[in-house]
PDB file of C-alpha atoms in Angstrom:
ATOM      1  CA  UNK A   1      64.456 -22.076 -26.717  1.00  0.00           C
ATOM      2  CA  UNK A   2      64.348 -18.610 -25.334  1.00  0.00           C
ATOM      3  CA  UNK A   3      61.040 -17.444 -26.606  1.00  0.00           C
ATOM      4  CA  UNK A   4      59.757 -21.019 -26.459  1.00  0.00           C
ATOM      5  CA  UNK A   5      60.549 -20.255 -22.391  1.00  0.00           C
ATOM      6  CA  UNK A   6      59.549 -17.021 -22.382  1.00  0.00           C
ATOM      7  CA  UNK A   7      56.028 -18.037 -24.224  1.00  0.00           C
ATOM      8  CA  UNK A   8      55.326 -20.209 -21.331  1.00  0.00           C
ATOM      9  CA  UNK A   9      56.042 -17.727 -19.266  1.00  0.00           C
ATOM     10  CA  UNK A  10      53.848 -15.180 -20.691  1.00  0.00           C
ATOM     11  CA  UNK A  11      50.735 -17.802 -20.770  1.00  0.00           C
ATOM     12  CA  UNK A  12      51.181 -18.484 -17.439  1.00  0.00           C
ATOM     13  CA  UNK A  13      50.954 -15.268 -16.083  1.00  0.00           C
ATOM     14  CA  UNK A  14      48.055 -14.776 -18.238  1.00  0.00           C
ATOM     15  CA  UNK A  15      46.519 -17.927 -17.101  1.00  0.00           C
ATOM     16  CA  UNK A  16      46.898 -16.569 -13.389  1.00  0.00           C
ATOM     17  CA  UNK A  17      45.580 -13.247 -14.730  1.00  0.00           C
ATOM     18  CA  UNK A  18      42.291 -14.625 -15.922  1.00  0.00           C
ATOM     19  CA  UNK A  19      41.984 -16.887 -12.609  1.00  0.00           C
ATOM     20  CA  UNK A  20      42.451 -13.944 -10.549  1.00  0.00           C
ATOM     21  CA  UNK A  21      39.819 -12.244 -12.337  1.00  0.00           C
ATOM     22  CA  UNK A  22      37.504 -15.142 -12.504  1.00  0.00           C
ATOM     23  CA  UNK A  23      37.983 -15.622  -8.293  1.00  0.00           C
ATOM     24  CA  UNK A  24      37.195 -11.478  -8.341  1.00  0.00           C
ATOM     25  CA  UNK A  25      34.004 -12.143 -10.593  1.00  0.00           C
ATOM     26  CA  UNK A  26      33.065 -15.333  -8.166  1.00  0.00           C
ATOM     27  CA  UNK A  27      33.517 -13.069  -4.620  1.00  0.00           C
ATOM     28  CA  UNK A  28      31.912 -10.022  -6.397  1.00  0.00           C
ATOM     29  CA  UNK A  29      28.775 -12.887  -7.292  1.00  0.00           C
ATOM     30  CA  UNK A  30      29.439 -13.797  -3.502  1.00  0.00           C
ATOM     31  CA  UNK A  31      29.165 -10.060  -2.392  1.00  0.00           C
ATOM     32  CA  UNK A  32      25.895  -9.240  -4.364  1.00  0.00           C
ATOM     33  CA  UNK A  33      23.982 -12.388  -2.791  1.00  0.00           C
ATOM     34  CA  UNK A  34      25.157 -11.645   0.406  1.00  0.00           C
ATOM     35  CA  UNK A  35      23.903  -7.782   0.201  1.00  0.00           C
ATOM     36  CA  UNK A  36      20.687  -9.175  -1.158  1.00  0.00           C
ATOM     37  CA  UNK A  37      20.133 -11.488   1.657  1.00  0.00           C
ATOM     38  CA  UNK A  38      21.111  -9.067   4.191  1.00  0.00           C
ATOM     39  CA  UNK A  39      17.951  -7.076   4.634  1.00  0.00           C
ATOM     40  CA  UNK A  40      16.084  -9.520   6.298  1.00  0.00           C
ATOM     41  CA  UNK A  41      19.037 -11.232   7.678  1.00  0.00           C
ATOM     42  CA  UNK A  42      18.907  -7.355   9.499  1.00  0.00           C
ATOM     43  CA  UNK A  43      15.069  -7.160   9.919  1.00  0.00           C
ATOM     44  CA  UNK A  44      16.267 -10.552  11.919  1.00  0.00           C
ATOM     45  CA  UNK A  45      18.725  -9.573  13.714  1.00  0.00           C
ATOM     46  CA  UNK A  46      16.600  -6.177  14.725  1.00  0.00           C
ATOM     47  CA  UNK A  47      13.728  -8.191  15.869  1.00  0.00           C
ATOM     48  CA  UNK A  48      11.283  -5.873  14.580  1.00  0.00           C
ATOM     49  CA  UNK A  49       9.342  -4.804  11.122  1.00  0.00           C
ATOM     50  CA  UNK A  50       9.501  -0.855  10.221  1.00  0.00           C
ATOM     51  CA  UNK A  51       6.072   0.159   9.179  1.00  0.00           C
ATOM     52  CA  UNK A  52       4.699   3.134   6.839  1.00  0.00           C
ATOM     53  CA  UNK A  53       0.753   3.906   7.676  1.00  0.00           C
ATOM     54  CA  UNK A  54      -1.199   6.932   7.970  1.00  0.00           C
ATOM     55  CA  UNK A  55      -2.571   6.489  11.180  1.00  0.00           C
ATOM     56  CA  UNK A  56      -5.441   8.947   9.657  1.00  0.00           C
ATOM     57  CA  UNK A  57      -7.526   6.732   7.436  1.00  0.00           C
ATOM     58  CA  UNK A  58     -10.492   5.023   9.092  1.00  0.00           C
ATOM     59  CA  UNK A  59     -11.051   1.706   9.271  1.00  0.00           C
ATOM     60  CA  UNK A  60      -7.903   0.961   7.732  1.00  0.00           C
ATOM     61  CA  UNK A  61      -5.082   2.809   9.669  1.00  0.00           C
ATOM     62  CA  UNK A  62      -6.540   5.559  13.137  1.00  0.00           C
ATOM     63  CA  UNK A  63      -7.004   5.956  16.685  1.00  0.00           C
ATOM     64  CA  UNK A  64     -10.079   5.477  18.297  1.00  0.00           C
ATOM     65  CA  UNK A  65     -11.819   9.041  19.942  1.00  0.00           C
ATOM     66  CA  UNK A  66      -9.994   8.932  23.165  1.00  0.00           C
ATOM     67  CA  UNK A  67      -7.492   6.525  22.697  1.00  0.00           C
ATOM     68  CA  UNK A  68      -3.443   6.755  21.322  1.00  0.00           C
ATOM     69  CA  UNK A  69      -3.457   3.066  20.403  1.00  0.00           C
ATOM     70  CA  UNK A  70      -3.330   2.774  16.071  1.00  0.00           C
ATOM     71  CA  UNK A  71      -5.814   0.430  15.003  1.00  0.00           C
ATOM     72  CA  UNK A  72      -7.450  -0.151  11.632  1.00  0.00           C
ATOM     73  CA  UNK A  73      -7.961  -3.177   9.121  1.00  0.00           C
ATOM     74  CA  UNK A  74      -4.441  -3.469   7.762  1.00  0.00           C
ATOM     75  CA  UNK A  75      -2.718  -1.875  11.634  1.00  0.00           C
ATOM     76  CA  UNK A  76      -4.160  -4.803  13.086  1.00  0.00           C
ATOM     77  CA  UNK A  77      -3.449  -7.523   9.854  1.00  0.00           C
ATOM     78  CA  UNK A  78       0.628  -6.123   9.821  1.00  0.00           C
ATOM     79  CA  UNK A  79       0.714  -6.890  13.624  1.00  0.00           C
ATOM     80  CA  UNK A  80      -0.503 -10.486  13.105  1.00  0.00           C
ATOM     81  CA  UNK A  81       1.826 -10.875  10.110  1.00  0.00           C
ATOM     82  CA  UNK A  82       4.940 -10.158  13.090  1.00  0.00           C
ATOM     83  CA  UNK A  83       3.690 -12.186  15.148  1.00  0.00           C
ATOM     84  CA  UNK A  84       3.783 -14.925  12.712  1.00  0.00           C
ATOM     85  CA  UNK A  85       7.147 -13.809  11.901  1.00  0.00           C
ATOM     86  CA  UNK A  86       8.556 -13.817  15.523  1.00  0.00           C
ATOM     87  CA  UNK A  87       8.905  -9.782  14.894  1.00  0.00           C
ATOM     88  CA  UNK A  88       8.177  -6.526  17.102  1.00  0.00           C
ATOM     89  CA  UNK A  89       6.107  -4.279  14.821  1.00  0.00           C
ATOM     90  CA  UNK A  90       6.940  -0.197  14.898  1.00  0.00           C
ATOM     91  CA  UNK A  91       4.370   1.998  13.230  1.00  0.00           C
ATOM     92  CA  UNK A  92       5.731   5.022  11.394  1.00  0.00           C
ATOM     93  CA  UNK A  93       3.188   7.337  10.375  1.00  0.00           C
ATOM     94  CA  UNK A  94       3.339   9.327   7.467  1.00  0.00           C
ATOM     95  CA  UNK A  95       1.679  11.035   4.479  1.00  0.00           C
ATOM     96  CA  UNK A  96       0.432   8.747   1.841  1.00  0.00           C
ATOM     97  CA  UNK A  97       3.018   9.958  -0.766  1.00  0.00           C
ATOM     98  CA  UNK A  98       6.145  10.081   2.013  1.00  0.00           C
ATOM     99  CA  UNK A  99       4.925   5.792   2.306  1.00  0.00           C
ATOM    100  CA  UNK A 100       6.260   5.327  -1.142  1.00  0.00           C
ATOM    101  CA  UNK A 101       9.662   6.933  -1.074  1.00  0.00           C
ATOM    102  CA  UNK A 102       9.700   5.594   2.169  1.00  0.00           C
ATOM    103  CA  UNK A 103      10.078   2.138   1.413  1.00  0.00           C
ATOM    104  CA  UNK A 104      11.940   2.546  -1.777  1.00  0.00           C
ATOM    105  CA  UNK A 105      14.842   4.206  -0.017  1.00  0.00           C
ATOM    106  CA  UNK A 106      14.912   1.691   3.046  1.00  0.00           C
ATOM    107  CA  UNK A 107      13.701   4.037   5.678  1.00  0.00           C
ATOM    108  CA  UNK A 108      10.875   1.733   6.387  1.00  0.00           C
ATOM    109  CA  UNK A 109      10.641  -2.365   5.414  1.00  0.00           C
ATOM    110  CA  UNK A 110       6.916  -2.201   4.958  1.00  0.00           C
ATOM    111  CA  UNK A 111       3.840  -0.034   3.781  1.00  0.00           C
ATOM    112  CA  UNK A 112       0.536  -0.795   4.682  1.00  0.00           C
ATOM    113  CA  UNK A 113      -2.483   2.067   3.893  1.00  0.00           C
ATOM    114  CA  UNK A 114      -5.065   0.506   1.712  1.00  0.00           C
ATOM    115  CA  UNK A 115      -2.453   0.952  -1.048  1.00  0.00           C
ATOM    116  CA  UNK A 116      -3.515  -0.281  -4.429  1.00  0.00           C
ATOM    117  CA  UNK A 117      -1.679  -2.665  -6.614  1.00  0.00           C
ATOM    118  CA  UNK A 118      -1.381  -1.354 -10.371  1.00  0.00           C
ATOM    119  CA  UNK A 119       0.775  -2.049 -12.962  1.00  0.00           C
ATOM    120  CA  UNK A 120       3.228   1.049 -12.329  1.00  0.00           C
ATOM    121  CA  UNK A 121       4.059   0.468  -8.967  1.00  0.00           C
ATOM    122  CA  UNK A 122       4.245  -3.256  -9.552  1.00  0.00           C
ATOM    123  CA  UNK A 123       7.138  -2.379 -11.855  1.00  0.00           C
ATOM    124  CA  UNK A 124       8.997  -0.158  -8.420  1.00  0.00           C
ATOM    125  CA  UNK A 125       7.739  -2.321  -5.503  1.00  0.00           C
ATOM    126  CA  UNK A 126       7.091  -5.235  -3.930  1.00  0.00           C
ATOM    127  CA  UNK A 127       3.140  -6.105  -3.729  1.00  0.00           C
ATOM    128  CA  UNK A 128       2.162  -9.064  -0.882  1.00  0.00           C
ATOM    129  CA  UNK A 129      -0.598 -11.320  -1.745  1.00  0.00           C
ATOM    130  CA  UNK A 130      -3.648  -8.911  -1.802  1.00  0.00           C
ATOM    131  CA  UNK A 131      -5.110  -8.853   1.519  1.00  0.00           C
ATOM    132  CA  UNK A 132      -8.598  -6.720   0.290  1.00  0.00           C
ATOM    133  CA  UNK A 133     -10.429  -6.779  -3.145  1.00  0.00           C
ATOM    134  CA  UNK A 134     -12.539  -3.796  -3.433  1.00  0.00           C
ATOM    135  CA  UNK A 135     -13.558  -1.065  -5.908  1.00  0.00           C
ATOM    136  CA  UNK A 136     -14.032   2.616  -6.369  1.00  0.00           C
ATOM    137  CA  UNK A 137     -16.753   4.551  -5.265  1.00  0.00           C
ATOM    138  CA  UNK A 138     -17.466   8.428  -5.071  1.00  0.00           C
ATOM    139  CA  UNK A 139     -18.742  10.608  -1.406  1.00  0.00           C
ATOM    140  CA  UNK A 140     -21.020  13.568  -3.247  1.00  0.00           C
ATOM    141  CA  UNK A 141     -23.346  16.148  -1.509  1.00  0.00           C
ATOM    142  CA  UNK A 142     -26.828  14.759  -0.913  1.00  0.00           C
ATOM    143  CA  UNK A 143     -29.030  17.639  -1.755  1.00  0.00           C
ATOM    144  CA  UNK A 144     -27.431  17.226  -5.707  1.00  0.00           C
ATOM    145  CA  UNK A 145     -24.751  14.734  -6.150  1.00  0.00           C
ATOM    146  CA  UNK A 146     -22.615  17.420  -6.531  1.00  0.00           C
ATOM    147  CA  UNK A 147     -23.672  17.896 -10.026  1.00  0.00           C
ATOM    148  CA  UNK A 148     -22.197  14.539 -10.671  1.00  0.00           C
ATOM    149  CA  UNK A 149     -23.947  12.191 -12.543  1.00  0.00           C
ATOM    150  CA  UNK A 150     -21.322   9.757 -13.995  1.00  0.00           C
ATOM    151  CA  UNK A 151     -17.525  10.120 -13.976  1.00  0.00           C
ATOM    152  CA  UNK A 152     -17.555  12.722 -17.414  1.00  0.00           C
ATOM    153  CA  UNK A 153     -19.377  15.123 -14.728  1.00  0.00           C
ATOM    154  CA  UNK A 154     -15.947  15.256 -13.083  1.00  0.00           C
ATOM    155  CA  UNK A 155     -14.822  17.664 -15.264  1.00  0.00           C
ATOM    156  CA  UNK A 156     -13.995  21.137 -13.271  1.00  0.00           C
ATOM    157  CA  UNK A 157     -15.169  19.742 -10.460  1.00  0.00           C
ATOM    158  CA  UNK A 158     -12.644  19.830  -7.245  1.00  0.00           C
ATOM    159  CA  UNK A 159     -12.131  16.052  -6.256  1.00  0.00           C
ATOM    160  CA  UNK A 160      -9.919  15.975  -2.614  1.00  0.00           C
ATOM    161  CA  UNK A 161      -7.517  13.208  -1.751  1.00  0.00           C
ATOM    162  CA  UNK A 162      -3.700  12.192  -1.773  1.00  0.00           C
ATOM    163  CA  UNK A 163      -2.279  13.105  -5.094  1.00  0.00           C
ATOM    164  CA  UNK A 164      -0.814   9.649  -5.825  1.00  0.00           C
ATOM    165  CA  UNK A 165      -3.582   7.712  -5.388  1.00  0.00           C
ATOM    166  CA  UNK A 166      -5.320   5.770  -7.833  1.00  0.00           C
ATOM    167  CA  UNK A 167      -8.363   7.710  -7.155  1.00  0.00           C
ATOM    168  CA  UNK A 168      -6.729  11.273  -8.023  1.00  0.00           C
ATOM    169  CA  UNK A 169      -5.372   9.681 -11.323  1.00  0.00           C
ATOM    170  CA  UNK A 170      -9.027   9.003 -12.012  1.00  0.00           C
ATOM    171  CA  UNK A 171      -9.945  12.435 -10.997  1.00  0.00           C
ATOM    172  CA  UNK A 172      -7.301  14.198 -13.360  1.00  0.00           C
ATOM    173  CA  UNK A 173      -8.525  11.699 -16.022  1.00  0.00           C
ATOM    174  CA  UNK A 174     -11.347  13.019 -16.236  1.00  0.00           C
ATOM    175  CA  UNK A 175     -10.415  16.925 -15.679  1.00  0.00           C
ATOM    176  CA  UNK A 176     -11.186  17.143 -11.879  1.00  0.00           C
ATOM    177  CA  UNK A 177      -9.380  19.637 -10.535  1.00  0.00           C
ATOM    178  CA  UNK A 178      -6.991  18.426  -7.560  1.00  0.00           C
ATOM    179  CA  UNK A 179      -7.608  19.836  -4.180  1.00  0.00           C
ATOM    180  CA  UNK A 180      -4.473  17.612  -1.801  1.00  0.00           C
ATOM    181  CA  UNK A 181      -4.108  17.690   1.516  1.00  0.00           C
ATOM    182  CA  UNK A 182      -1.418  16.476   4.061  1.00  0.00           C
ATOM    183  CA  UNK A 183      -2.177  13.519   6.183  1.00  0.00           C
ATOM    184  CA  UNK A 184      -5.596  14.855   7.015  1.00  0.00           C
ATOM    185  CA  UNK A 185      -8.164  12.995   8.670  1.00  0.00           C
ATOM    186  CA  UNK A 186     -11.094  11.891   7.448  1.00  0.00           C
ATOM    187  CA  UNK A 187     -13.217  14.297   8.782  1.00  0.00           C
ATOM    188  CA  UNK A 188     -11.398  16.955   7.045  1.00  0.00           C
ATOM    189  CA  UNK A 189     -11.903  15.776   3.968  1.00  0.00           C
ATOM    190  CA  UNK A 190     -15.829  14.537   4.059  1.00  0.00           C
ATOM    191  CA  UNK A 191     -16.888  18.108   5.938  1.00  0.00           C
ATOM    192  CA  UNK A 192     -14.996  20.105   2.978  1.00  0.00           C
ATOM    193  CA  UNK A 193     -17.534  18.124   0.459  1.00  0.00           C
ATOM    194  CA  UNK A 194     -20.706  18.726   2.893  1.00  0.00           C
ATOM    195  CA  UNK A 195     -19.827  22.598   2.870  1.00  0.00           C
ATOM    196  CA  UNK A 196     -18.535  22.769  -0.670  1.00  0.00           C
ATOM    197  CA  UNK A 197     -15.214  23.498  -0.585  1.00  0.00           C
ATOM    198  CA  UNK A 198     -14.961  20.505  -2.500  1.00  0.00           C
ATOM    199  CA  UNK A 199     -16.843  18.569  -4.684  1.00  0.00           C
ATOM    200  CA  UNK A 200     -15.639  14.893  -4.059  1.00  0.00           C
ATOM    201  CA  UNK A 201     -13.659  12.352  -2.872  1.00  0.00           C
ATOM    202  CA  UNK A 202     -12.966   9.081  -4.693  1.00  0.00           C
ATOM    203  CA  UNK A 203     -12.211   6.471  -2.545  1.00  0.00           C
ATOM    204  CA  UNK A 204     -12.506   2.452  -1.790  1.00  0.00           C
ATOM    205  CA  UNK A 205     -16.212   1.381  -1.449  1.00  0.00           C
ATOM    206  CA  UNK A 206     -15.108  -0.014   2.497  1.00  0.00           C
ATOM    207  CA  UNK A 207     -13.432   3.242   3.289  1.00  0.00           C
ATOM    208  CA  UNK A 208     -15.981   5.441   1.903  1.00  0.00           C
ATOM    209  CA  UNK A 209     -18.975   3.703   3.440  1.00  0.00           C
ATOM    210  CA  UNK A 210     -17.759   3.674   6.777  1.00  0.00           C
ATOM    211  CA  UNK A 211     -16.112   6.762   6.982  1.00  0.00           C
ATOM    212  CA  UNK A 212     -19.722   8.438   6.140  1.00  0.00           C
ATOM    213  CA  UNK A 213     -21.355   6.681   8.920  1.00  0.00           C
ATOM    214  CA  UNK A 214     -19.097   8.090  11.041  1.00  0.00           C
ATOM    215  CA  UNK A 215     -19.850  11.397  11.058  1.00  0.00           C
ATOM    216  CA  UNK A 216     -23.819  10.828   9.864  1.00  0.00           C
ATOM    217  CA  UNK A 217     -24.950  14.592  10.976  1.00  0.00           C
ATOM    218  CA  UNK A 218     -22.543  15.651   7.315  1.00  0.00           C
ATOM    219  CA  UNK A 219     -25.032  15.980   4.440  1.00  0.00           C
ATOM    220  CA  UNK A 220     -22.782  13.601   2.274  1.00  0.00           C
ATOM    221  CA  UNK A 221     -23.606  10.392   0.354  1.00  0.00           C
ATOM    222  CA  UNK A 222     -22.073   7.709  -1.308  1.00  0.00           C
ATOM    223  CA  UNK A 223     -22.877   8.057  -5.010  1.00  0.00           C
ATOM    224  CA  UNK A 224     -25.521   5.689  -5.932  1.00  0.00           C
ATOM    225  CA  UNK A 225     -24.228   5.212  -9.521  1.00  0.00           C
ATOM    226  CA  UNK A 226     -20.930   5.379  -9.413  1.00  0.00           C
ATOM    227  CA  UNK A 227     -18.803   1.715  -9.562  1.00  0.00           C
ATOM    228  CA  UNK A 228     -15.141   1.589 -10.934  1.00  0.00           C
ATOM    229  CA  UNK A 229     -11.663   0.507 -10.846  1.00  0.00           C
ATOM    230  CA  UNK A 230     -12.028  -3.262  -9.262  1.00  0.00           C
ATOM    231  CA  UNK A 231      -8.883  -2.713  -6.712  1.00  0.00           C
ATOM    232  CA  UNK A 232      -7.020  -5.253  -5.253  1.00  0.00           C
ATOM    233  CA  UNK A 233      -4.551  -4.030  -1.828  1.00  0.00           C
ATOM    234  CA  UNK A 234      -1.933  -5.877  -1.072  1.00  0.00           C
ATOM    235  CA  UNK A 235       1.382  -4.847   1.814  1.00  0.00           C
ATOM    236  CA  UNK A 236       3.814  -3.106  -0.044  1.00  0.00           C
ATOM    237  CA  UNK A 237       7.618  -3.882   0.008  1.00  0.00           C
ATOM    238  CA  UNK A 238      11.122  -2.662  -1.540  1.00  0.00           C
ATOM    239  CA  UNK A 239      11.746  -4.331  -4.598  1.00  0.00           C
ATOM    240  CA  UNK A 240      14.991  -5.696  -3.838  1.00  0.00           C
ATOM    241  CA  UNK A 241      13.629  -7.540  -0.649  1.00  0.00           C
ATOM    242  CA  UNK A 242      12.945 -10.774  -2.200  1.00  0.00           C
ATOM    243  CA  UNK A 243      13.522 -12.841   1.161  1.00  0.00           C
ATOM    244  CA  UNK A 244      11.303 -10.138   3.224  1.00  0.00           C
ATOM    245  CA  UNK A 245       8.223 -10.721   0.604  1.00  0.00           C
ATOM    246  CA  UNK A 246       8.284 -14.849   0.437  1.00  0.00           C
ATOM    247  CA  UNK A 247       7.831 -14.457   3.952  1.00  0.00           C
ATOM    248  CA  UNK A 248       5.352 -12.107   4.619  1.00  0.00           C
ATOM    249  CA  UNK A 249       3.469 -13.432   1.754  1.00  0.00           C
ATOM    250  CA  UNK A 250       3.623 -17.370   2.809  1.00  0.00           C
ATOM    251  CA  UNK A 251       2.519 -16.341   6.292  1.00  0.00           C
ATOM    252  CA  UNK A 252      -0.763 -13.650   4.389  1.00  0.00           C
ATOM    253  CA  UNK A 253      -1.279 -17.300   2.687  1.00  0.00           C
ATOM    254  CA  UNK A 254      -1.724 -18.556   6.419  1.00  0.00           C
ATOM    255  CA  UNK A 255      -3.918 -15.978   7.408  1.00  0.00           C
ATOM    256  CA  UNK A 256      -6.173 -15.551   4.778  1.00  0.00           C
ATOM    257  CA  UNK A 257      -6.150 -19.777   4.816  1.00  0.00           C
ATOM    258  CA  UNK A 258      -6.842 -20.050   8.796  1.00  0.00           C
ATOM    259  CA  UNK A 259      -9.768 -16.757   8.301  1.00  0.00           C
ATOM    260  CA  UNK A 260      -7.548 -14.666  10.344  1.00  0.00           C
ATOM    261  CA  UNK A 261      -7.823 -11.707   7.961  1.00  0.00           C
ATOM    262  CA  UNK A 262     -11.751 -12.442   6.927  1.00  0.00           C
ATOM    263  CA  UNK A 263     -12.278 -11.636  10.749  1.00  0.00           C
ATOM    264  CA  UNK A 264      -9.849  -9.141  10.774  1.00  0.00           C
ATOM    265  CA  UNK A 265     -12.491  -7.573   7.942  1.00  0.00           C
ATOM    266  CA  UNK A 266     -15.370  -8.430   9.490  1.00  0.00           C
ATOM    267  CA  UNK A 267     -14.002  -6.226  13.143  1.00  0.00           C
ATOM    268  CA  UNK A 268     -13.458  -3.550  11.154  1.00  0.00           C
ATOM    269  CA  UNK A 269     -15.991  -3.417   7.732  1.00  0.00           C
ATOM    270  CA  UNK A 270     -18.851  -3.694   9.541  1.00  0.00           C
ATOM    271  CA  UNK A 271     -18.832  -7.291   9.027  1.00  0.00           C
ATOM    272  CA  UNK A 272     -17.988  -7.566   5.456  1.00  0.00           C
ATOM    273  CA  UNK A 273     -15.576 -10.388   4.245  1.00  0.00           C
ATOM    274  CA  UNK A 274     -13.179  -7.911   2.183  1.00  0.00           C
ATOM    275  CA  UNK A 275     -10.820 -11.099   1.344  1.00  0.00           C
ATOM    276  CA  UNK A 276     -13.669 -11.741  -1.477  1.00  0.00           C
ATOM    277  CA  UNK A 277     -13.209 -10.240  -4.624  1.00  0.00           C
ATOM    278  CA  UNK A 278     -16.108  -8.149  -6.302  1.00  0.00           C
ATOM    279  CA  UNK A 279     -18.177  -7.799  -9.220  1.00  0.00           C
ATOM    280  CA  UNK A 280     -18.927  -4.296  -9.925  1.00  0.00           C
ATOM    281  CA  UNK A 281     -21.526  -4.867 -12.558  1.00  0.00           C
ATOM    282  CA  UNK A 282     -24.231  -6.883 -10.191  1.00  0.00           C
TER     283      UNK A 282
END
């Protein structure tokens, strides 16, 4: 009778043992949902969006000659996105690398810079619904091309730009040498090709073609042969802020439903619908 007792009493206790740990499992489960949702239960609760852009890349992310106010393609598409999500919108700028690291460590909720979706950042962040189909294109000297005739002729050549980009991985594909700079603007960068302390800069067709016509008296060209890398840009988000992205991206779904972006595209690429994708080989 006495171990028949005390074998009840030993199940028992391990019967409570295995609830308790069970109830710890189920508030731990509890905890980690809760910490999931919280981000944009904060964003929320802030009122306001934290935003990574360069504030140096025309037409996507500048100020106007004489003016402090940021504008740009995807300045003024973030800004519709809060007001469609009842949010204040504050504009960090930083370098195009500093974006990244940014948003993975949670400084910022957003980065928005004519970033490229690829398959290795896919795997780190958060993409939106692309907002801007484009494709690659190359700013050479006009008097020779640079000595560039197709993307082999990149070899020893010295291709600027931010050395993260999809462009520069091009570049050091095939054996440009890397000239980076930090945060410059885009004159900086198109008046080191025209005097030849570079060679080129590869680039988004949009980006390229209107940053050239800004500054026309440079003896610089876009490439006339050179098409690559079909791109698709999209807003890019922490990949733990699942509740932040269905968001943003039902109310992209709005905007690029509604037009809103195509005339965003059209203000700001010269009247190009950049909401279309492209075909590189017509």
């Amino acid at each position: 009778m006495k171990n028949s007792s005390f074998g009840k009493k030993v199940s028992v206790v391990a019967g409570l043992a295995i609830l308790s740990l069970l109830a710890a499992c189920g508030n731990n489960d509890d905890t980690a949902s809760e910490e999931k949702a919280s981000a944009w239960d904060e964003i929320q609760d802030k009122g306001s969006l934290t935003v990574a852009t360069s504030g140096t890349l025309f037409p996507t992310s500048y100020r106007e000659e004489g003016s402090d106010k940021l504008t740009g393609f995807e300045v003024e598409v973030v800004r519709e996105i809060g007001e469609r999500l009842e949010l204040d919108i504050e504009f960090t700028e930083l370098g195009f690398d500093e974006m990244l690291t940014s948003v993975q460590t949670g400084q910022v909720d957003l980065a928005s810079n004519d970033i490229e979706i690829t398959e290795d950042r896919a795997e780190n962040f958060i993409f939106s619904t692309p907002i801007k189909y484009s494709y690659g294109t190359a700013i050479v000297r006009s008097e020779d091309l640079s000595g560039i005739k197709t993307l082999e002729d990149l070899e020893g050549k010295k291709a600027a730009g931010a050395s993260t980009s999809v462009y520069m991985e091009t570049a050091r594909e095939y054996g440009a040498e890397e000239v980076v700079y930090d945060n410059a603007t885009n004159e900086t960068y198109l008046r080191d090709v025209a005097i030849g302390r570079t060679d080129v800069i590869l680039n988004d067709y949009y980006l390229q073609t209107l940053a050239i016509a800004a500054f026309p008296e440079l003896d610089i060209v876009i490439h006339p042969d050179l098409k690559y890398s079909p791109s698709e840009v999209g807003v890019v988000m922490n990949k733990d802020n699942d509740e932040l992205a269905e968001n943003v991206d039902r109310v992209i779904e709005e905007m690029l439903e509604d037009g809103t972006i195509a005339e965003i595209s059209a203000e700001f690429f010269n009247g190009a619908d950049a909401t279309q994708k492209v075909n590189i080989d017509e």
